[in-house]
Amino acid sequence: MLVTVPGSSSNFGPGFDCLGLAWKLYDRISFEAADRLIITGCEERFRGPENLAYRSFAAAFSEKGLPVPGVRIDFGECSIPVSRGLGSSAALIAAGAVAANVLGSLGMPREELLALCTRMEGHPDNLAPALFGGFTASTCENGKVVTVRFPLHPSLCFLAVIPDFELSTALARQALPETVSRGDAVFQLSRTALLLRAFEEGDMELLRFAMQDRLHQPFRLPLIPGAGEVFAEAGKAGAAACISGAGSTMLIVSDGRERLDTVRRALTARFPRWKILSPEADTEGLRIT
Ligand code: HSE
């Protein structure tokens, strides 16, 4: 079976560990019954049992108290950049669990798979869009994940500015303080609420205001050399900017392409080795063929 799973961005500024949006940027991974574990089509370092797609494949069988069968996993065509904050680990985890569910006839509904995957990843923000597509807000409590979808105004366009260096999520999480003040907590929740309306209505003024964050970006921006310039270019053009997930990718949002074309030209000249994509939202989520 072939699993096609979208990459995603999470956080969008204030919605830390909660908001996520799936992109038409896919990993295509095939799973086939085999007499042992065989992993092909990826770097040597990902070919062992620690491979995330295999770990979630195995976790789904273990969840049902079943032995884990042999499987051949082939990473045929993978377009989601690794360790760049574009949901590559969530995509692999989702793919492995769904593949196990189908190949092993485990009968788990997608909500149960989301909960299983969230236990592995630690937060549901990239997993919900990977599995269901669209723009989602998610949270989990006592092993149960609650996720809802929000509309995205069709005028909104995005640039994903992808540096030529990785940023480990573990490192980017270690940089965050353990506690926040009540003032900062109120700052976050009010911006997140306003941001959802800004996305729904394509209201750029509100979007620029609401995409502010005090919980993670101030601590992560110093880990991304060049980020200050990216945010400044976006601001000059009247667009809004945030870190995609834990970084290193940064996301720029605007209504209409014009502002983004200006930013793209400036950033291409300044960072010729970086990749700049214009991702579009995926609304279907993970699919199997
Ligand atoms: N919400 C997570 C973070 C996404 O910002 O650390 C990375 O997996």
XYZ file of C-alpha atoms and ligand atoms in Angstrom:
297
model
C 0.000 0.000 0.000
C 1.092 3.535 -0.737
C 0.593 6.205 1.939
C 0.603 9.844 0.848
C 0.918 12.149 3.820
C 1.160 15.957 3.894
C 3.733 18.083 5.652
C 2.424 20.850 7.894
C 3.263 24.007 9.787
C 2.320 24.441 13.405
C 2.087 27.241 15.986
C 1.525 30.235 13.624
C 2.950 32.503 16.290
C 0.797 32.317 19.424
C -0.901 28.927 18.861
C 2.009 26.937 20.296
C 1.480 23.147 20.263
C -2.119 23.782 19.133
C -2.589 25.241 15.624
C -1.509 23.377 12.498
C -2.033 23.576 8.742
C -1.425 20.820 6.199
C 0.478 21.608 2.999
C 0.352 20.163 -0.494
C 3.876 18.968 0.153
C 3.913 15.212 0.464
C 5.878 12.171 1.533
C 4.897 9.042 -0.376
C 5.809 5.906 1.530
C 4.963 2.337 0.583
C 4.423 -0.498 3.062
C 4.402 -4.150 2.099
C 4.265 -7.337 4.196
C 7.741 -8.973 4.477
C 9.459 -11.641 6.572
C 11.497 -9.023 8.502
C 12.052 -5.271 8.700
C 13.451 -3.852 5.451
C 13.711 -0.086 4.979
C 14.740 1.371 1.622
C 14.790 4.692 -0.199
C 16.228 6.784 2.637
C 19.593 7.600 4.159
C 21.422 4.727 5.863
C 20.966 6.369 9.297
C 17.148 6.002 9.020
C 17.132 2.305 8.034
C 16.924 0.732 11.505
C 14.091 0.014 13.952
C 14.376 3.589 15.286
C 12.856 4.850 12.030
C 9.798 6.876 13.066
C 7.457 5.312 10.504
C 8.453 1.863 11.742
C 8.196 2.850 15.410
C 4.607 3.991 14.974
C 3.846 0.929 12.800
C 5.092 -1.240 15.675
C 3.312 0.867 18.315
C -0.053 0.332 16.598
C 0.354 -3.478 16.732
C 1.551 -3.333 20.347
C -1.445 -1.165 21.249
C -3.665 -4.080 20.207
C -1.472 -6.614 22.018
C -0.340 -8.161 18.718
C 3.160 -9.187 17.640
C 4.738 -6.792 15.136
C 4.970 -8.429 11.691
C 7.847 -7.963 9.244
C 7.384 -5.106 6.818
C 9.160 -3.504 3.878
C 8.987 0.275 4.034
C 10.093 2.215 0.978
C 10.515 5.987 1.116
C 9.798 6.476 -2.567
C 9.232 10.170 -2.980
C 9.673 12.376 0.063
C 9.231 16.123 -0.440
C 8.867 17.268 3.180
C 12.202 18.743 4.293
C 13.617 16.979 7.370
C 14.170 18.843 10.682
C 12.978 22.159 9.279
C 9.691 22.621 11.177
C 7.500 21.350 8.343
C 6.018 18.329 10.090
C 8.253 15.608 8.642
C 8.318 13.548 11.860
C 4.552 13.849 12.353
C 4.059 12.731 8.736
C 6.206 9.619 9.253
C 4.511 8.757 12.548
C 1.045 9.166 10.999
C 2.012 7.082 7.945
C 3.364 4.172 10.003
C 0.347 3.986 12.303
C -2.172 4.172 9.446
C -0.237 1.551 7.465
C -0.276 -0.823 10.450
C -3.976 -0.217 10.919
C -4.722 -1.224 7.329
C -2.159 -4.025 6.822
C -2.965 -5.553 10.228
C -6.735 -4.917 10.036
C -6.469 -3.333 13.490
C -9.789 -1.477 13.148
C -8.635 1.745 14.786
C -10.590 4.869 13.797
C -8.475 7.902 12.817
C -9.184 9.584 16.202
C -7.620 6.614 17.988
C -4.658 6.701 15.604
C -4.259 10.414 16.303
C -4.139 9.704 20.051
C -1.595 6.903 19.547
C 0.608 9.102 17.353
C 0.334 12.015 19.795
C 1.705 9.816 22.572
C 4.791 9.320 20.404
C 5.202 12.920 19.226
C 4.200 14.610 22.503
C 1.846 17.183 20.932
C -0.916 16.914 18.319
C -0.414 20.160 16.376
C 1.273 18.645 13.280
C -0.390 15.245 13.554
C -3.978 16.498 13.245
C -3.378 18.263 9.902
C -1.216 15.348 8.696
C -4.079 12.917 9.327
C -7.105 15.095 8.529
C -5.792 17.963 6.364
C -6.801 21.615 6.675
C -6.218 24.184 9.401
C -6.706 22.656 12.832
C -6.598 23.504 16.523
C -5.861 20.515 18.744
C -5.085 19.655 22.296
C -4.804 16.512 24.371
C -5.695 15.487 27.881
C -5.337 12.111 29.538
C -4.469 10.445 26.240
C -7.485 11.815 24.378
C -6.997 14.332 21.558
C -9.595 16.950 20.740
C -9.189 18.541 17.323
C -11.337 20.960 15.331
C -10.944 22.489 11.902
C -11.057 26.185 11.142
C -11.637 27.924 7.798
C -8.842 29.646 5.943
C -9.726 32.591 3.718
C -8.953 31.770 0.043
C -7.116 35.080 -0.490
C -4.338 34.064 1.901
C -1.022 33.026 0.354
C 2.104 31.698 2.016
C 5.856 31.603 1.570
C 7.880 28.945 3.362
C 11.430 30.247 3.761
C 13.556 27.168 4.385
C 17.127 27.706 5.601
C 19.919 25.382 4.521
C 20.393 24.160 8.105
C 18.378 21.848 10.346
C 17.084 22.792 13.787
C 16.344 19.943 16.137
C 12.919 20.211 17.770
C 14.388 18.895 21.031
C 16.922 21.753 21.095
C 14.320 24.316 20.115
C 12.073 23.117 22.967
C 14.898 23.151 25.489
C 15.342 26.850 24.784
C 11.878 27.634 26.192
C 11.213 28.753 29.760
C 9.220 26.377 31.972
C 6.841 29.027 33.290
C 5.216 32.177 31.919
C 3.683 35.171 33.647
C -0.065 35.685 33.742
C 0.397 38.721 31.496
C 2.143 36.603 28.853
C -0.484 33.857 29.157
C -3.250 36.400 28.497
C -1.203 37.869 25.616
C -1.010 34.389 24.026
C -4.600 33.309 24.395
C -6.015 36.629 23.181
C -3.743 36.611 20.095
C -4.649 33.000 19.308
C -8.372 33.748 19.438
C -7.952 36.820 17.212
C -5.682 34.909 14.827
C -8.390 32.354 14.068
C -10.754 35.144 13.006
C -7.986 36.828 10.989
C -7.361 33.563 9.093
C -11.064 33.034 8.534
C -11.627 36.530 7.120
C -8.257 37.072 5.441
C -7.943 40.260 7.501
C -4.281 41.275 7.104
C -4.308 44.032 9.676
C -5.671 41.690 12.318
C -3.331 38.917 11.158
C -0.221 41.067 11.591
C -1.375 41.995 15.076
C -2.513 38.538 16.144
C 0.505 36.594 14.884
C 2.616 37.851 17.763
C 4.008 35.474 20.323
C 5.849 35.624 23.612
C 5.935 31.927 24.443
C 8.495 30.476 22.035
C 9.582 32.727 19.161
C 11.633 35.193 21.226
C 13.714 32.251 22.493
C 14.000 30.489 19.158
C 14.785 33.353 16.813
C 18.389 33.526 18.069
C 18.762 29.853 17.051
C 17.939 30.741 13.430
C 20.646 32.961 11.920
C 19.016 35.282 9.376
C 15.553 35.094 10.965
C 15.609 38.766 11.975
C 16.114 39.771 8.339
C 13.309 37.485 7.145
C 10.868 38.992 9.640
C 12.019 42.504 8.735
C 11.486 41.898 4.967
C 8.011 40.505 5.647
C 7.178 43.504 7.834
C 8.411 45.969 5.174
C 6.091 44.368 2.621
C 3.097 44.449 4.972
C 3.020 40.643 5.376
C 2.940 38.669 8.634
C 5.719 36.269 9.652
C 6.177 33.442 12.133
C 8.415 30.443 12.716
C 6.989 27.258 11.199
C 6.773 24.783 14.077
C 10.063 24.724 15.951
C 11.977 26.070 12.893
C 14.215 26.468 11.089
C 11.618 27.318 8.413
C 9.832 30.642 8.607
C 6.421 31.261 7.197
C 5.238 34.499 5.624
C 1.529 35.117 5.133
C -0.228 37.695 3.011
C -3.456 38.332 1.138
C -2.491 38.052 -2.510
C 0.810 37.162 -4.134
C 2.122 40.653 -4.793
C 3.580 41.366 -1.373
C 5.052 37.873 -1.251
C 6.747 38.245 -4.643
C 8.584 41.306 -3.315
C 9.682 39.421 -0.197
C 10.737 36.392 -2.242
C 12.937 38.492 -4.525
C 14.657 40.179 -1.584
C 15.219 36.922 0.320
C 16.424 34.980 -2.730
C 19.105 37.620 -3.271
C 20.054 37.675 0.403
C 19.979 33.899 1.051
C 20.750 32.237 -2.306
C 21.267 28.786 -0.722
C 17.902 28.721 1.026
C 14.757 27.251 -0.522
C 11.645 29.345 -0.796
C 8.362 27.573 -1.526
C 4.827 28.864 -2.039
C 2.929 26.059 -0.334
C -0.819 25.668 -0.691
C -3.110 24.212 1.930
C -4.006 20.519 1.719
C -7.555 19.785 2.801
C -7.609 15.985 2.560
C -4.857 14.828 4.881
C -3.262 11.395 4.733
C -4.555 9.080 1.998
C -3.956 5.487 1.033
C -3.860 3.980 -2.443
N 4.701 22.834 18.442
C 5.982 22.195 18.347
C 7.064 23.147 18.806
C 6.194 21.818 16.901
O 6.969 24.327 18.460
O 7.984 22.737 19.490
C 7.470 21.077 16.676
O 7.239 19.715 16.595
